[in-house]
Coordinates of C-alpha atoms and ligand atoms in Angstrom, one line a residue:
Chain A
M1 CA -14.9 -23.6 -24.7
S2 CA -12.4 -23.0 -21.9
C3 CA -8.8 -22.7 -21.1
P4 CA -7.2 -24.8 -18.3
K5 CA -5.0 -21.8 -17.3
T6 CA -7.8 -19.3 -16.7
Q7 CA -8.4 -19.7 -13.0
H8 CA -4.8 -19.9 -11.9
L9 CA -3.6 -17.2 -14.2
L10 CA -6.3 -14.6 -13.4
Q11 CA -6.1 -15.3 -9.7
E12 CA -2.4 -14.5 -9.9
Y13 CA -3.1 -11.5 -12.0
F14 CA -4.7 -9.7 -9.0
S15 CA -1.7 -10.5 -6.7
D16 CA -0.1 -7.6 -4.9
D17 CA 3.5 -8.7 -5.3
L18 CA 3.8 -10.5 -8.6
A19 CA 7.4 -10.9 -9.8
P20 CA 8.1 -9.1 -13.0
F21 CA 8.8 -12.3 -14.9
A22 CA 5.5 -13.8 -13.7
R23 CA 3.7 -10.7 -14.8
E24 CA 5.3 -11.0 -18.2
E25 CA 4.3 -14.6 -18.6
I26 CA 0.7 -13.8 -17.7
E27 CA 0.6 -10.9 -20.2
L28 CA 2.1 -13.2 -22.8
H29 CA -0.7 -15.7 -22.4
L30 CA -3.4 -13.1 -22.1
N31 CA -2.3 -11.7 -25.5
S32 CA -2.4 -15.1 -27.2
C33 CA -5.5 -16.6 -25.5
E34 CA -8.8 -15.0 -26.3
I35 CA -10.7 -16.9 -23.5
C36 CA -8.5 -15.6 -20.7
G37 CA -8.2 -12.2 -22.3
S38 CA -11.9 -11.6 -22.5
E39 CA -12.5 -13.1 -19.1
L40 CA -10.0 -10.7 -17.6
E41 CA -11.6 -7.8 -19.3
A42 CA -15.0 -8.7 -17.8
L43 CA -13.5 -9.1 -14.4
L44 CA -11.8 -5.7 -14.6
L45 CA -15.1 -4.2 -15.8
A46 CA -16.9 -5.6 -12.8
Q47 CA -14.2 -4.3 -10.5
S48 CA -14.3 -0.8 -12.1
N49 CA -18.1 -0.8 -11.7
L50 CA -17.6 -1.1 -8.0
Q51 CA -15.2 1.8 -8.1
N52 CA -17.9 4.1 -9.2
W53 CA -19.0 4.3 -5.6
Q54 CA -19.6 7.8 -4.5
D55 CA -19.0 8.4 -0.8
Q56 CA -22.1 9.2 1.1
R57 CA -22.2 11.7 3.9
V58 CA -22.2 10.3 7.4
P59 CA -25.5 11.1 9.1
H60 CA -25.2 13.2 12.3
W61 CA -24.1 11.2 15.4
D62 CA -22.4 12.1 18.6
R63 CA -19.1 10.3 17.8
G64 CA -19.1 8.7 21.2
V65 CA -18.1 12.0 22.8
D66 CA -20.7 11.7 25.6
L67 CA -19.4 8.3 26.6
F68 CA -15.8 9.6 26.3
K69 CA -16.5 12.6 28.6
R70 CA -18.5 10.5 31.1
E71 CA -15.7 8.1 31.4
H72 CA -12.9 10.7 31.7
R73 CA -14.6 12.7 34.4
V74 CA -13.6 10.0 36.9
S75 CA -9.9 10.8 36.7
G76 CA -10.5 14.5 37.0
S77 CA -8.9 15.0 40.4
T78 CA -5.4 13.9 39.3
T79 CA -5.5 16.1 36.2
G80 CA -6.4 19.0 38.6
F81 CA -3.2 18.3 40.5
W82 CA -1.3 18.1 37.3
R83 CA -2.7 21.2 35.9
W84 CA -0.8 23.9 37.8
W85 CA 2.7 22.7 38.4
Q86 CA 3.4 21.2 35.0
W87 CA 3.5 24.7 33.7
V88 CA 6.7 25.5 35.5
P89 CA 9.2 23.4 33.6
T90 CA 7.2 23.9 30.4
A91 CA 7.5 27.7 30.7
A92 CA 11.2 27.2 31.4
S93 CA 11.7 25.1 28.3
F94 CA 9.8 27.6 26.2
A95 CA 12.0 30.3 27.5
M96 CA 15.1 28.3 26.8
L97 CA 14.0 27.6 23.2
S98 CA 13.3 31.3 22.8
I99 CA 16.7 32.1 24.0
L100 CA 18.2 29.7 21.5
F101 CA 16.1 30.9 18.6
L102 CA 15.9 34.6 19.1
N103 CA 19.5 34.7 20.2
V104 CA 18.4 36.5 23.3
S105 CA 21.0 37.2 25.8
V106 CA 20.1 37.3 29.4
V107 CA 22.6 39.2 31.5
S108 CA 22.2 39.0 35.2
G109 CA 23.5 42.2 36.6
E110 CA 23.2 44.1 39.8
Q111 CA 19.9 45.7 38.9
G112 CA 18.5 42.3 38.1
F113 CA 18.1 40.7 34.7
S114 CA 18.5 42.5 31.4
I115 CA 17.3 40.8 28.2
T116 CA 18.4 41.7 24.7
F117 CA 17.2 40.2 21.4
G118 CA 19.2 39.2 18.5
D119 CA 22.4 40.3 20.1
N120 CA 25.1 38.5 18.1
S121 CA 27.9 39.7 20.4
S122 CA 26.8 37.2 23.1
S123 CA 29.6 34.8 22.7
Q124 CA 29.4 31.1 22.5
Q125 CA 31.0 30.8 25.9
Q126 CA 28.5 33.0 27.5
F127 CA 25.8 31.0 25.9
Q128 CA 27.3 27.8 27.1
S129 CA 27.5 29.1 30.7
Q130 CA 23.8 30.2 30.5
L131 CA 23.0 26.8 29.3
T132 CA 24.7 25.1 32.1
E133 CA 23.2 27.4 34.6
F134 CA 19.8 26.7 33.2
Q135 CA 20.4 23.0 33.3
E136 CA 21.5 23.1 36.9
L137 CA 18.5 25.1 37.7
Q138 CA 16.1 22.8 36.1
R139 CA 17.6 19.4 36.6
D140 CA 16.1 18.6 40.0
E141 CA 12.7 19.8 39.1
I142 CA 12.7 18.0 35.8
Q143 CA 14.0 14.8 37.4
A144 CA 11.1 15.0 39.8
L145 CA 8.7 15.5 36.9
I146 CA 10.2 12.6 35.0
T147 CA 9.8 10.3 38.0
R148 CA 6.2 11.3 38.4
V149 CA 5.5 10.8 34.7
E150 CA 7.1 7.4 34.8
D151 CA 5.2 6.6 38.0
R152 CA 2.0 7.2 36.2
L153 CA 3.1 4.7 33.5
D154 CA 1.6 7.1 31.1
S155 CA 2.2 4.9 28.1
N156 CA 0.2 7.2 25.8
S157 CA 2.3 10.3 26.6
V158 CA 5.3 8.2 26.1
Q159 CA 3.9 7.3 22.7
L160 CA 3.6 11.0 21.7
L161 CA 6.9 11.7 23.3
Q162 CA 8.4 9.0 21.2
A163 CA 6.9 10.4 18.1
V164 CA 8.3 13.8 18.9
M165 CA 11.7 12.3 19.7
D166 CA 11.8 10.3 16.5
Q167 CA 11.2 13.4 14.6
T168 CA 13.6 15.6 16.5
Q169 CA 16.5 13.3 16.1
Q170 CA 17.6 15.4 13.2
I171 CA 17.0 18.7 14.7
T172 CA 16.6 21.6 12.3
A173 CA 15.2 25.1 12.9
D174 CA 12.3 24.0 10.7
N175 CA 11.5 21.1 13.0
L176 CA 11.5 23.2 16.0
D177 CA 9.3 25.8 14.4
R178 CA 6.9 23.0 13.7
I179 CA 7.0 21.8 17.3
Y180 CA 6.2 25.3 18.2
A181 CA 3.5 25.5 15.7
F182 CA 2.1 22.1 16.8
F183 CA 1.8 23.0 20.4
E184 CA 0.8 26.6 19.7
Q185 CA -2.1 25.2 17.6
N186 CA -3.1 23.0 20.4
R187 CA -3.0 25.8 22.9
I188 CA -5.2 28.0 20.8
R189 CA -7.8 25.3 20.1
D190 CA -9.2 25.0 23.6
L191 CA -8.2 24.9 27.2
E192 CA -8.9 21.3 27.6
D193 CA -6.6 20.4 24.8
M194 CA -4.0 22.8 25.9
R195 CA -3.5 20.7 29.1
V196 CA -2.8 17.7 27.0
G197 CA -0.5 19.4 24.6
Y198 CA 1.6 20.9 27.5
Q199 CA 1.5 17.6 29.2
A200 CA 3.3 16.1 26.2
L201 CA 5.7 19.0 26.1
V202 CA 6.5 18.4 29.8
D203 CA 7.1 14.8 29.0
S204 CA 9.5 15.8 26.2
D205 CA 11.3 18.3 28.5
Y206 CA 13.9 15.8 29.6
E207 CA 14.9 15.1 26.1
T208 CA 14.9 18.7 25.2
I209 CA 17.4 19.4 27.9
R210 CA 19.6 16.6 26.7
T211 CA 19.6 17.9 23.2
L212 CA 20.2 21.4 24.2
Q213 CA 23.9 20.9 23.7
Q214 CA 23.3 19.9 20.1
L215 CA 21.0 22.8 19.7
A216 CA 23.6 25.2 21.0
Q217 CA 26.0 23.9 18.5
F218 CA 23.5 24.3 15.8
V219 CA 22.7 27.9 16.8
S220 CA 26.3 28.8 17.0
Y221 CA 27.0 28.2 13.3
Q222 CA 23.6 29.4 12.0
E223 CA 22.5 33.0 11.6
P224 CA 19.8 33.9 14.0
V225 CA 16.7 32.2 12.7
R226 CA 14.5 35.3 12.8
Chain B
M1 CA 3.7 18.7 6.6
S2 CA 2.9 16.4 9.5
L3 CA 5.6 16.7 12.1
I4 CA 4.1 13.8 13.9
D5 CA 1.7 11.4 12.4
E6 CA -1.6 13.2 13.1
D7 CA -3.4 10.1 14.1
A8 CA -0.7 9.2 16.6
A9 CA -0.9 12.7 18.1
L10 CA -4.7 12.5 18.4
I11 CA -4.6 9.1 19.8
A12 CA -2.1 10.2 22.5
S13 CA -4.2 13.2 23.3
A14 CA -7.4 11.1 23.4
L15 CA -5.7 8.6 25.8
N16 CA -4.8 11.6 27.9
G17 CA -8.5 12.4 28.2
S18 CA -9.0 15.0 25.5
A19 CA -12.6 14.6 24.2
F20 CA -11.7 17.1 21.5
A21 CA -8.9 14.9 20.2
W22 CA -11.2 11.9 20.3
E23 CA -13.8 13.6 18.3
K24 CA -11.3 14.8 15.7
L25 CA -9.9 11.3 15.4
V26 CA -13.4 9.9 14.8
K27 CA -14.1 12.6 12.3
R28 CA -11.0 11.7 10.3
H29 CA -12.1 8.1 9.8
E30 CA -15.9 8.0 10.1
S31 CA -16.7 8.5 6.5
K32 CA -14.5 5.6 5.4
V33 CA -16.1 3.3 8.0
Y34 CA -19.7 4.5 7.3
N35 CA -19.3 3.9 3.5
L36 CA -17.7 0.6 4.2
G37 CA -20.8 -0.2 6.3
M38 CA -23.1 0.9 3.5
R39 CA -21.4 -1.4 1.1
L40 CA -21.4 -4.3 3.5
T41 CA -24.9 -3.9 4.9
G42 CA -26.8 -2.2 2.0
N43 CA -28.7 0.2 4.3
S44 CA -27.8 3.2 6.3
S45 CA -29.3 2.1 9.6
D46 CA -27.2 -1.0 9.7
A47 CA -24.2 1.0 8.4
M48 CA -24.7 3.4 11.4
D49 CA -24.9 0.5 13.8
L50 CA -21.8 -1.0 12.4
M51 CA -19.9 2.3 12.4
Q52 CA -20.9 2.9 16.1
E53 CA -19.8 -0.5 17.1
V54 CA -16.5 -0.1 15.2
F55 CA -15.7 3.2 17.0
L56 CA -16.8 1.8 20.3
G57 CA -14.3 -1.0 19.6
V58 CA -11.7 1.6 18.7
Y59 CA -12.4 3.5 21.9
R60 CA -12.2 0.4 24.1
N61 CA -9.0 -0.8 22.5
L62 CA -7.2 2.5 21.8
H63 CA -4.6 1.8 24.5
R64 CA -3.7 -1.4 22.7
F65 CA -3.0 0.3 19.4
R66 CA 0.8 0.1 19.0
G67 CA 1.4 2.2 16.0
D68 CA 3.3 -0.5 14.1
A69 CA 0.4 -0.7 11.7
K70 CA -1.4 2.1 10.1
F71 CA -4.3 3.3 12.2
S72 CA -6.7 3.0 9.3
S73 CA -5.7 -0.7 8.8
W74 CA -6.2 -1.3 12.5
I75 CA -9.7 0.2 12.1
F76 CA -10.5 -2.0 9.1
R77 CA -9.5 -5.0 11.2
I78 CA -12.0 -4.0 13.9
A79 CA -14.6 -3.3 11.2
H80 CA -14.0 -6.7 9.7
N81 CA -14.6 -8.4 13.0
K82 CA -17.6 -6.3 13.9
A83 CA -19.2 -7.0 10.6
V84 CA -18.7 -10.7 11.1
D85 CA -20.2 -10.5 14.5
M86 CA -23.1 -8.5 13.3
N87 CA -23.7 -10.9 10.4
R88 CA -23.9 -13.7 12.9
R89 CA -26.5 -11.9 14.9
K90 CA -28.7 -10.5 12.2
R91 CA -27.7 -11.8 8.8
L92 CA -26.6 -8.7 6.9
M93 CA -28.0 -8.5 3.5
T94 CA -29.7 -11.8 3.5
T95 CA -29.8 -12.2 -0.3
Q96 CA -26.9 -14.7 -0.3
S97 CA -26.8 -16.7 -3.5
S98 CA -29.6 -14.4 -4.7
G99 CA -33.1 -15.4 -5.7
N100 CA -34.8 -13.7 -2.8
D101 CA -36.4 -10.6 -4.3
Q102 CA -38.3 -9.6 -1.3
D103 CA -35.2 -9.0 0.8
D104 CA -33.7 -7.2 -2.1
K105 CA -36.5 -4.8 -2.1
D106 CA -36.4 -4.1 1.6
I107 CA -32.8 -3.2 1.5
F108 CA -33.0 -0.9 -1.5
E109 CA -36.2 0.7 -0.4
S110 CA -34.4 1.8 2.7
I111 CA -31.6 3.2 0.6
A112 CA -34.1 5.1 -1.5
N113 CA -35.6 6.5 1.7
D114 CA -32.3 7.7 2.8
S115 CA -31.9 9.7 -0.3
K116 CA -35.0 11.7 0.6
D117 CA -33.2 12.8 3.8
E118 CA -30.4 14.2 1.6
P119 CA -32.1 16.3 -1.1
D120 CA -28.7 17.8 -2.1
R121 CA -27.4 14.4 -3.1
K122 CA -27.7 13.7 -6.8
L123 CA -30.1 10.9 -7.5
G124 CA -27.8 9.5 -10.1
E125 CA -25.0 8.9 -7.6
Q126 CA -27.5 7.4 -5.2
Q127 CA -28.7 5.0 -7.9
Q128 CA -25.2 4.1 -8.8
N129 CA -24.4 3.2 -5.1
N130 CA -27.6 1.2 -4.9
Q131 CA -26.6 -0.8 -7.9
I132 CA -23.2 -1.5 -6.4
C133 CA -24.9 -2.6 -3.1
K134 CA -27.1 -4.8 -5.2
M135 CA -24.1 -6.4 -6.8
L136 CA -22.3 -6.9 -3.6
A137 CA -25.4 -8.4 -1.9
I138 CA -25.1 -11.6 -3.9
L139 CA -21.8 -12.3 -2.2
P140 CA -21.5 -14.2 1.1
L141 CA -20.1 -11.9 3.7
E142 CA -16.6 -13.3 3.7
Q143 CA -16.3 -12.6 0.0
R144 CA -18.0 -9.2 0.3
L145 CA -15.4 -8.4 3.0
I146 CA -12.5 -9.4 0.7
V147 CA -13.9 -7.3 -2.1
E148 CA -14.4 -4.4 0.3
L149 CA -10.9 -4.6 1.7
K150 CA -9.2 -5.3 -1.6
V151 CA -11.0 -2.9 -3.9
F152 CA -12.1 -0.1 -1.6
Q153 CA -9.5 -0.1 1.1
S154 CA -6.5 -1.3 -1.0
Q155 CA -5.4 -3.8 1.6
T156 CA -3.0 -6.5 0.5
F157 CA -3.9 -10.2 0.4
D158 CA -1.4 -10.7 3.2
E159 CA -3.4 -8.3 5.4
I160 CA -6.7 -9.8 4.4
A161 CA -5.5 -13.4 5.0
D162 CA -4.4 -12.3 8.4
M163 CA -7.7 -10.8 9.3
Q164 CA -9.8 -13.7 8.0
E165 CA -7.3 -16.3 9.4
I166 CA -6.9 -18.0 6.1
S167 CA -4.0 -18.5 3.8
V168 CA -3.0 -15.9 1.2
N169 CA -3.9 -18.3 -1.5
T170 CA -7.4 -18.8 -0.1
A171 CA -7.8 -15.1 0.1
K172 CA -6.8 -14.8 -3.6
T173 CA -9.2 -17.6 -4.6
R174 CA -12.0 -15.9 -2.7
F175 CA -11.4 -12.6 -4.3
Y176 CA -11.3 -14.3 -7.8
T177 CA -14.5 -16.2 -7.0
A178 CA -16.2 -13.0 -5.9
L179 CA -15.1 -11.1 -9.0
K180 CA -16.5 -13.9 -11.2
K181 CA -19.8 -13.6 -9.5
L182 CA -19.9 -9.9 -9.7
K183 CA -19.0 -10.2 -13.4
V184 CA -22.0 -12.4 -13.9
V185 CA -24.5 -10.0 -12.3
S186 CA -23.1 -6.9 -13.9
E187 CA -23.4 -8.7 -17.3
E188 CA -26.9 -10.0 -16.5
N189 CA -28.3 -6.7 -15.4
H190 CA -26.2 -4.4 -17.5
V191 CA -26.4 -2.5 -14.3
L192 CA -23.9 0.2 -15.1
P193 CA -22.9 1.7 -18.4
Ligands
ZN1 ZN1 -6.0 -19.1 -21.6

């Protein structure tokens, strides 16, 4: 006893993208044909038997970390060079972000700099001028940095940068908090990782500067975030 | 709340030389790969071999990962190819088309031995997994792989067809054929309640 439709019908039954009408047609036949109906039931049972699998714990292994470390020692000298000076623009951009978010006003007077937090009286204009000043100050340095980054053809940093950029296209305070959190987390984890995290931040610096104008606008119509 | 796809961030860090990021990346995916290996090979030492080869492949090709696919799908693709290679070399689970009880025993004795290493694991679960391996062992590797990818990794027939370099229709037929065989053993043995 067999049904000519069984094979084709059941094969299609397991398709990923079955059109609704095709699905309906199959169901219709399954309801009326006992052979196909019970065959499907048996197949589904076999499938669900498989799904009783309980994940087993992975035995201990070194995860290729030794190999990884061995192969990455080779390029140690360049990272050493990168280590110290990449902090400069990074620190600058953190400072900038702090200024934006804490609404800090930096007033350069005769006695030097004075810094106040959450001072709402700092006008938009004043802010803009600080921003411009900051940009001027950093432009050359950052340009040099960008050039070097590009020189290294560091496609992987670019990958991370791109991820950050995609996400920050719609900048919200929330997003920036998360960027903070993300890099802060990295920093705390361990020193080795910190280098990488900051590297990425350096890479994103250029874009940060470009979006500062947007940020400034954003801050200007928001209450201070904290 | 992932600001950035966590895999992407870890990959970028690993490519930048962070061993920590690499280890974390492996940790995120090793269980899936190991359990896949258990189901494909039926024993933990082959599963470990396969897993190590898979992650070596991931490591060597990480710079080629373009992020247009999910990272896990990319890993399954590597796992698929490594399993095929390994099978060519040493005939994984040689009980194809069944009938060879001796091989069966070897495979499942080794699983039983593994369970002694893990006293905290419930024997029932272990037996259930053994039965599943036993069912899968009757399938030729390419069918076992389709079942693995379809049932356990929820890959689409499109993705599977692409991996095996066959048409989508052939992939569907293979899956159906595999399920029919599995149906027969599970009925014969009443292996599971
Ligand atoms: Zn029928």
